[in-house]
Tab-separated table of C-alpha atoms in Angstrom:
chain	number	residue	atom	x	y	z
A	238	MET	CA	-28.102	-38.553	-109.708
A	239	GLN	CA	-28.703	-35.231	-109.973
A	240	VAL	CA	-27.275	-34.193	-107.013
A	241	LEU	CA	-25.521	-31.273	-108.678
A	242	GLY	CA	-28.159	-30.338	-110.012
A	243	HIS	CA	-30.337	-30.083	-106.860
A	244	ALA	CA	-27.391	-28.376	-105.294
A	245	ILE	CA	-27.768	-25.531	-108.543
A	246	LYS	CA	-31.487	-24.653	-107.737
A	247	ALA	CA	-30.276	-24.512	-103.806
A	248	SER	CA	-28.072	-22.305	-103.447
A	249	GLU	CA	-27.931	-18.949	-105.850
A	250	LEU	CA	-25.526	-20.049	-108.395
A	251	LYS	CA	-26.772	-19.117	-111.601
A	252	LEU	CA	-27.191	-22.466	-115.000
A	253	ALA	CA	-25.227	-20.506	-116.987
A	254	ASP	CA	-21.837	-20.452	-115.088
A	255	VAL	CA	-21.630	-23.659	-114.090
A	256	VAL	CA	-22.317	-24.373	-117.352
A	257	GLU	CA	-19.785	-21.971	-118.825
A	258	THR	CA	-17.653	-24.065	-116.540
A	259	LEU	CA	-18.094	-27.610	-117.075
A	260	VAL	CA	-18.026	-27.194	-120.349
A	261	ALA	CA	-13.876	-24.696	-119.728
A	262	LYS	CA	-13.132	-27.953	-117.930
A	263	LEU	CA	-13.479	-30.508	-121.089
A	264	ARG	CA	-11.151	-29.056	-122.942
A	265	GLY	CA	-8.587	-29.810	-119.627
A	266	LYS	CA	-5.375	-31.779	-120.320
A	267	LEU	CA	-5.828	-35.282	-118.070
A	268	SER	CA	-9.274	-37.419	-119.544
A	269	VAL	CA	-10.415	-38.873	-116.411
A	270	LEU	CA	-11.447	-35.205	-115.529
A	271	ARG	CA	-13.228	-34.165	-118.407
A	272	LYS	CA	-14.887	-37.253	-118.159
A	273	THR	CA	-15.439	-36.799	-114.745
A	274	ALA	CA	-17.205	-33.188	-116.117
A	275	ALA	CA	-18.787	-34.053	-118.816
A	276	GLN	CA	-20.532	-36.701	-116.029
A	277	SER	CA	-21.356	-33.563	-114.408
A	278	LEU	CA	-22.598	-31.419	-117.562
A	279	GLY	CA	-24.824	-34.347	-118.026
A	280	GLU	CA	-26.595	-34.339	-115.404
A	281	VAL	CA	-26.902	-30.619	-114.831
A	282	MET	CA	-28.279	-30.340	-118.024
A	283	ALA	CA	-30.556	-34.060	-116.610
A	284	ALA	CA	-31.749	-31.645	-113.684
A	285	TYR	CA	-32.746	-29.072	-116.359
A	286	PRO	CA	-34.155	-30.756	-119.599
A	287	VAL	CA	-35.199	-27.376	-121.289
A	288	GLN	CA	-31.111	-26.414	-121.472
A	289	MET	CA	-31.312	-29.946	-122.942
A	290	LEU	CA	-31.298	-28.989	-126.291
A	291	GLU	CA	-28.864	-25.869	-126.391
A	292	LEU	CA	-26.601	-28.437	-124.762
A	293	VAL	CA	-26.867	-30.437	-127.973
A	294	GLU	CA	-27.149	-27.627	-130.306
A	295	LEU	CA	-23.469	-26.522	-128.641
A	296	MET	CA	-21.744	-30.164	-129.509
A	297	VAL	CA	-22.955	-29.791	-133.154
A	298	MET	CA	-21.238	-26.809	-133.761
A	299	ARG	CA	-17.783	-27.927	-131.747
A	300	GLU	CA	-15.385	-28.910	-133.813
A	301	ASP	CA	-12.486	-29.590	-131.652
A	302	ASP	CA	-11.383	-32.965	-129.776
A	303	VAL	CA	-14.221	-31.161	-126.476
A	304	GLN	CA	-17.112	-32.121	-129.546
A	305	GLU	CA	-16.441	-35.635	-127.464
A	306	TYR	CA	-17.074	-35.032	-124.549
A	307	LEU	CA	-19.982	-33.166	-125.736
A	308	VAL	CA	-20.888	-35.729	-126.955
A	309	LEU	CA	-20.347	-38.275	-124.069
A	310	SER	CA	-22.359	-35.312	-121.599
A	311	VAL	CA	-25.357	-35.401	-124.038
A	312	LYS	CA	-25.893	-39.305	-123.780
A	313	HIS	CA	-25.329	-39.036	-120.040
A	314	GLY	CA	-27.800	-36.177	-120.195
A	315	LEU	CA	-30.674	-38.473	-122.242
A	316	LYS	CA	-30.133	-41.963	-120.350
A	317	LEU	CA	-31.335	-40.280	-117.298
A	318	LEU	CA	-34.042	-38.417	-118.962
A	319	SER	CA	-34.568	-40.724	-120.080
A	320	ARG	CA	-36.328	-42.818	-117.294
A	321	ALA	CA	-37.319	-39.620	-115.059
A	322	SER	CA	-38.422	-37.455	-116.479
A	323	GLY	CA	-42.701	-36.419	-118.697
A	324	GLU	CA	-41.211	-34.025	-120.589
A	325	TYR	CA	-38.879	-36.536	-122.020
A	326	PRO	CA	-41.309	-37.370	-126.040
A	327	ARG	CA	-40.945	-33.674	-126.444
A	328	LEU	CA	-37.480	-32.761	-126.378
A	329	ALA	CA	-36.238	-36.648	-127.777
A	330	ALA	CA	-38.397	-35.485	-131.550
A	331	GLN	CA	-36.225	-31.958	-130.437
A	332	ILE	CA	-33.235	-34.005	-130.445
A	333	TRP	CA	-33.251	-36.248	-132.751
A	334	PRO	CA	-33.379	-34.424	-136.708
A	335	LEU	CA	-29.921	-31.775	-134.932
A	336	LEU	CA	-28.213	-35.601	-134.276
A	337	MET	CA	-29.141	-37.420	-137.939
A	338	ASP	CA	-27.760	-34.010	-138.818
A	339	PHE	CA	-24.943	-34.285	-137.251
A	340	THR	CA	-21.046	-35.313	-138.558
A	341	PRO	CA	-18.859	-36.280	-135.848
A	342	LYS	CA	-15.295	-36.134	-135.915
A	343	GLU	CA	-13.609	-39.479	-136.690
A	344	GLY	CA	-12.986	-41.620	-133.647
A	345	LYS	CA	-14.915	-45.539	-132.961
A	346	ASN	CA	-15.619	-44.730	-129.757
A	347	LEU	CA	-17.134	-40.773	-130.959
A	348	ARG	CA	-19.356	-43.058	-133.106
A	349	SER	CA	-20.011	-45.609	-130.406
A	350	THR	CA	-21.646	-43.003	-127.810
A	351	LEU	CA	-22.716	-41.080	-130.171
A	352	ALA	CA	-25.094	-44.918	-131.591
A	353	LYS	CA	-25.534	-44.731	-127.663
A	354	CYS	CA	-27.617	-41.061	-127.443
A	355	PHE	CA	-29.849	-42.366	-130.314
A	356	ALA	CA	-30.894	-46.071	-129.285
A	357	LEU	CA	-31.454	-43.609	-125.912
A	358	LEU	CA	-33.843	-41.108	-127.439
A	359	ILE	CA	-35.772	-44.381	-129.760
A	360	ARG	CA	-37.024	-45.331	-125.824
A	361	ALA	CA	-39.122	-42.232	-126.288
A	362	SER	CA	-41.612	-43.751	-129.029
A	363	PRO	CA	-39.719	-46.755	-129.830
A	364	GLU	CA	-41.979	-47.585	-133.508
A	365	GLU	CA	-41.702	-44.156	-134.939
A	366	TYR	CA	-37.972	-43.846	-134.101
A	367	ILE	CA	-37.574	-47.507	-135.328
A	368	SER	CA	-39.364	-46.941	-138.103
A	369	LYS	CA	-37.281	-43.588	-139.091
A	370	LEU	CA	-33.999	-46.065	-139.111
A	371	VAL	CA	-35.733	-48.783	-141.318
A	372	GLY	CA	-36.181	-45.955	-143.591
A	373	LEU	CA	-32.816	-45.075	-143.279
A	374	LEU	CA	-31.646	-47.603	-144.183
A	375	LYS	CA	-33.725	-47.869	-147.092
A	376	SER	CA	-32.830	-44.568	-148.201
A	377	GLY	CA	-29.174	-46.093	-148.694
A	378	ARG	CA	-26.711	-48.705	-148.891
A	379	ASP	CA	-24.054	-46.382	-146.913
A	380	LYS	CA	-26.201	-45.635	-144.042
A	381	ALA	CA	-25.914	-49.644	-143.743
A	382	PRO	CA	-22.486	-49.331	-140.818
A	383	PHE	CA	-24.293	-46.176	-138.511
A	384	VAL	CA	-28.523	-48.027	-138.647
A	385	LEU	CA	-25.947	-51.030	-137.688
A	386	LEU	CA	-24.380	-49.368	-134.663
A	387	VAL	CA	-27.251	-48.175	-133.301
A	388	ALA	CA	-28.829	-51.444	-134.208
A	389	GLY	CA	-26.131	-53.461	-131.919
A	390	LYS	CA	-27.255	-51.203	-128.913
A	391	ILE	CA	-30.072	-51.253	-129.241
A	392	VAL	CA	-30.755	-55.273	-128.388
A	393	SER	CA	-28.228	-55.145	-125.884
A	394	GLY	CA	-28.722	-54.939	-121.990
A	395	ASN	CA	-27.671	-51.435	-121.079
A	396	TYR	CA	-30.081	-49.868	-123.386
A	397	ALA	CA	-32.803	-52.187	-124.556
A	398	GLU	CA	-35.224	-51.142	-122.376
A	399	GLY	CA	-38.948	-50.095	-122.718
A	400	ILE	CA	-37.979	-51.836	-126.316
A	401	THR	CA	-40.195	-54.849	-127.461
A	402	ASP	CA	-39.188	-57.714	-130.241
A	403	ASP	CA	-42.851	-56.598	-131.867
A	404	ALA	CA	-40.795	-52.945	-132.470
A	405	LEU	CA	-37.688	-53.904	-132.785
A	406	TYR	CA	-38.057	-56.694	-135.171
A	407	PRO	CA	-39.171	-55.023	-139.166
A	408	LEU	CA	-35.713	-54.093	-138.453
A	409	ILE	CA	-33.712	-56.965	-137.472
A	410	VAL	CA	-35.269	-58.804	-140.817
A	411	ASP	CA	-34.325	-55.463	-142.336
A	412	LEU	CA	-30.708	-56.472	-140.815
A	413	ILE	CA	-30.386	-59.857	-142.145
A	414	PRO	CA	-28.855	-59.122	-146.369
A	415	PHE	CA	-25.693	-57.493	-144.236
A	416	ILE	CA	-24.610	-60.395	-142.769
A	417	GLU	CA	-23.857	-61.078	-146.912
A	418	ASP	CA	-22.785	-57.695	-147.111
A	419	GLY	CA	-19.703	-57.737	-149.869
A	420	ASP	CA	-18.062	-55.570	-147.295
A	421	ARG	CA	-16.485	-56.828	-144.649
A	422	ASP	CA	-17.034	-54.580	-141.927
A	423	ILE	CA	-20.607	-54.453	-142.655
A	424	SER	CA	-21.043	-58.134	-142.336
A	425	THR	CA	-19.118	-57.513	-139.131
A	426	GLN	CA	-21.238	-56.007	-138.186
A	427	ALA	CA	-24.470	-57.534	-138.584
A	428	LEU	CA	-22.971	-60.866	-137.358
A	429	TYR	CA	-22.132	-58.977	-133.886
A	430	VAL	CA	-25.518	-57.613	-134.493
A	431	PHE	CA	-27.474	-61.430	-134.440
A	432	LYS	CA	-25.075	-62.728	-131.736
A	433	LEU	CA	-26.511	-60.672	-129.377
A	434	LEU	CA	-29.885	-61.350	-130.693
A	435	SER	CA	-29.620	-64.707	-130.225
A	436	SER	CA	-28.390	-65.364	-127.069
A	437	MET	CA	-30.792	-62.317	-125.523
A	438	ARG	CA	-33.894	-62.079	-128.066
A	439	VAL	CA	-34.402	-65.139	-128.633
A	440	GLY	CA	-38.286	-64.539	-129.128
A	441	LEU	CA	-37.054	-62.370	-131.954
A	442	LEU	CA	-35.156	-64.175	-132.996
A	443	ALA	CA	-37.474	-67.401	-134.118
A	444	ARG	CA	-39.154	-64.665	-136.073
A	445	THR	CA	-36.120	-64.371	-138.605
A	446	LEU	CA	-35.691	-67.920	-139.139
A	447	ASP	CA	-36.052	-68.283	-142.521
A	448	GLU	CA	-34.214	-65.888	-143.415
A	449	LEU	CA	-31.802	-66.451	-140.751
A	450	VAL	CA	-30.380	-69.406	-140.912
A	451	PRO	CA	-29.019	-69.311	-144.661
A	452	ALA	CA	-27.013	-66.016	-143.972
A	453	VAL	CA	-25.691	-67.446	-141.268
A	454	HIS	CA	-25.094	-70.848	-143.013
A	455	SER	CA	-23.133	-69.425	-145.927
A	456	LYS	CA	-20.810	-67.512	-143.435
A	457	THR	CA	-19.177	-70.248	-141.724
A	458	LYS	CA	-17.956	-71.042	-145.041
A	459	ILE	CA	-14.089	-70.579	-145.146
A	460	ASP	CA	-13.383	-67.565	-149.204
A	461	GLU	CA	-10.687	-69.098	-150.226
A	462	SER	CA	-10.310	-65.391	-151.655
A	463	LEU	CA	-9.845	-63.871	-147.753
A	464	ILE	CA	-6.579	-66.534	-147.313
A	465	ARG	CA	-3.296	-65.309	-149.048
A	466	ILE	CA	-0.122	-66.744	-147.562
A	467	GLN	CA	2.630	-64.454	-145.704
A	468	VAL	CA	6.237	-65.259	-145.650
A	469	PHE	CA	9.211	-64.128	-143.407
A	470	GLY	CA	12.448	-65.598	-143.785
A	471	PRO	CA	12.316	-69.352	-144.496
A	472	LYS	CA	9.536	-69.981	-142.697
A	473	ARG	CA	5.305	-69.579	-144.461
A	474	TYR	CA	1.946	-67.736	-142.273
A	475	ARG	CA	-0.954	-68.561	-143.739
A	476	ILE	CA	-3.415	-65.397	-142.776
A	477	ASP	CA	-6.682	-66.013	-142.389
A	478	GLU	CA	-8.827	-62.978	-142.584
A	479	GLY	CA	-12.286	-64.709	-142.667
A	480	ARG	CA	-11.585	-66.012	-139.492
A	481	GLU	CA	-13.542	-62.910	-137.493
A	482	PHE	CA	-17.151	-63.252	-138.867
A	483	ARG	CA	-16.648	-66.820	-139.293
A	484	ALA	CA	-15.832	-67.261	-135.801
A	485	LEU	CA	-19.093	-64.417	-135.276
A	486	ALA	CA	-20.778	-67.006	-137.879
A	487	TYR	CA	-20.448	-69.932	-135.231
A	488	ASN	CA	-21.028	-68.738	-132.210
A	489	ILE	CA	-24.385	-67.999	-133.451
A	490	TRP	CA	-24.199	-71.080	-134.975
A	491	TYR	CA	-23.930	-73.376	-131.673
A	492	ASN	CA	-26.617	-70.761	-129.816
A	493	LEU	CA	-29.104	-71.784	-133.155
A	494	CYS	CA	-28.086	-74.949	-132.278
A	495	ASP	CA	-29.199	-75.319	-128.590
A	496	LYS	CA	-32.452	-73.415	-128.845
A	497	PHE	CA	-34.049	-74.405	-132.716
A	498	THR	CA	-33.236	-77.833	-133.201
A	499	ALA	CA	-36.739	-78.457	-133.532
A	500	LYS	CA	-37.657	-75.527	-135.882
A	501	ILE	CA	-34.358	-75.723	-138.177
A	502	ASP	CA	-34.156	-79.364	-140.377
A	503	ALA	CA	-31.635	-81.231	-138.687
A	504	GLU	CA	-28.375	-81.728	-141.856
A	505	THR	CA	-29.262	-78.694	-142.430
A	506	LEU	CA	-27.871	-77.555	-138.264
A	507	LEU	CA	-24.992	-80.237	-138.352
A	508	GLU	CA	-23.174	-80.082	-142.152
A	509	PRO	CA	-21.117	-76.920	-140.031
A	510	VAL	CA	-21.086	-78.172	-136.862
A	511	VAL	CA	-19.210	-81.308	-138.732
A	512	ARG	CA	-17.237	-79.118	-141.305
A	513	GLY	CA	-16.450	-77.021	-138.174
A	514	LEU	CA	-14.258	-79.886	-136.263
A	515	ASP	CA	-11.759	-79.732	-139.160
A	516	GLU	CA	-11.359	-76.127	-138.451
A	517	GLU	CA	-7.301	-74.300	-138.529
A	518	GLU	CA	-9.161	-72.301	-135.756
A	519	PRO	CA	-8.823	-73.194	-132.262
A	520	ASP	CA	-12.080	-70.930	-131.251
A	521	ILE	CA	-13.971	-71.951	-133.818
A	522	ARG	CA	-13.407	-75.708	-133.503
A	523	ILE	CA	-14.256	-75.464	-129.697
A	524	THR	CA	-16.938	-74.015	-130.705
A	525	CYS	CA	-18.496	-77.715	-132.923
A	526	GLN	CA	-16.698	-79.626	-130.377
A	527	GLU	CA	-18.617	-78.605	-127.538
A	528	ALA	CA	-22.032	-78.169	-129.937
A	529	ILE	CA	-21.810	-82.380	-130.784
A	530	MET	CA	-22.579	-82.654	-127.337
A	531	ASP	CA	-24.952	-81.065	-127.135
A	532	LEU	CA	-26.620	-81.937	-130.304
A	533	CYS	CA	-25.476	-85.688	-129.503
A	534	ASP	CA	-28.125	-85.285	-126.376
A	535	LYS	CA	-30.715	-83.882	-128.749
A	536	MET	CA	-30.585	-85.563	-131.971
A	537	PRO	CA	-28.377	-89.530	-131.515
A	538	GLN	CA	-29.209	-90.463	-134.685
A	539	GLU	CA	-29.088	-87.511	-137.186
A	540	VAL	CA	-25.504	-87.197	-135.056
A	541	GLU	CA	-25.134	-90.481	-135.939
A	542	LYS	CA	-24.992	-90.657	-139.450
A	543	HIS	CA	-21.704	-88.706	-139.088
A	544	ILE	CA	-19.734	-90.921	-136.851
A	545	ASP	CA	-17.504	-91.707	-139.238
A	546	ALA	CA	-16.655	-87.593	-139.643
A	547	ILE	CA	-16.940	-87.137	-136.718
A	548	SER	CA	-14.504	-89.557	-134.781
A	549	SER	CA	-11.930	-88.802	-137.832
A	550	SER	CA	-11.452	-84.820	-136.558
A	551	LEU	CA	-11.668	-86.101	-133.247
A	552	ILE	CA	-8.486	-88.447	-134.276
A	553	LYS	CA	-6.736	-85.591	-135.952
A	554	VAL	CA	-6.863	-83.473	-133.377
A	555	PHE	CA	-4.899	-86.175	-130.478
A	556	GLN	CA	-2.789	-86.742	-132.701
A	557	ALA	CA	-1.948	-83.408	-133.529
A	558	LYS	CA	-2.280	-82.300	-129.922
A	559	LYS	CA	-0.054	-85.217	-129.178
A	560	GLU	CA	2.549	-84.586	-131.721
A	561	LYS	CA	2.671	-81.434	-130.120
A	562	THR	CA	5.783	-80.808	-128.025
A	563	PRO	CA	6.382	-78.090	-125.352
A	564	MET	CA	9.869	-75.772	-126.060
A	565	LEU	CA	11.273	-76.213	-123.412
A	566	ASN	CA	13.732	-73.399	-121.268
A	567	ASP	CA	17.246	-74.373	-120.464
A	568	ILE	CA	16.022	-74.598	-116.482
A	569	GLU	CA	13.128	-76.353	-116.621
A	570	GLN	CA	14.784	-78.709	-119.999
A	571	GLN	CA	17.261	-79.605	-116.384
A	572	LYS	CA	14.560	-80.184	-114.391
A	573	LYS	CA	12.978	-82.408	-116.620
A	574	ASN	CA	16.124	-84.286	-117.545
A	575	SER	CA	17.324	-84.852	-113.273
A	576	THR	CA	13.852	-86.404	-112.680
């Protein structure tokens, strides 16, 4: 992967000249060429780990749009170094404080890439750096969005390499309260992290059920304060601003129903599922229908206790589909009339 770096070693090209040329390419107009230059710069830094620190310092100092591509270079270099370099733990220890003091320009992509950098640094010493994240989380609620963003990268498949459940557990436990945070963005971020965990880290999730179940359960309920009526001419539309994190909560709940029926009280499991069958949001309703079908196999007697409510909800769905007639354009209507 470090072909460019080795090519420099095998030729008379000076490293400084190559770096200067690549940084200059980051100022170009074509995004695809800027990304290619950023990746090449990362590969050069991976071939010359000692220079990696200089690249990070350059990234921190920049205040123009080149900064975004320098972060991309750092991420690519760290990804290569984390897998191949014996110097990585020492280098990570030097880079971590620089990134902690780094205030990037606003931008969703930039923040996401920076979070990936932290996830890659954690590979150098998972227990040590996860402990630092826990400390950062406890230092102030304003740090929660950043820590949640990094946590999402850690638990995803691409950045989880070398990070065990035991190392991750202290952070995950401290993230559970943010599921019920009053800030919708923070709550949504926390639910997203646990959605990943519920499908990728089942063993770790099992250790958090006592705290996790009531937190997720609370987010399956409709919050009337987030519902508003929007009027467009003669029509009135119901806008539910809570449906996004409610859908995430139900996705987690489905996985809980699938994997932990023996560890969670049956009535606790069933109540949100049965309630969700009456949801106006189609994705939530379908998730609950699938959960009911699975639970019929796993706990048929418990499901039977709710058969009246389940039947009533399903009948409403069938009736709504029957009454709903699609609008046909003139050609389709003519075809229908001719048959």
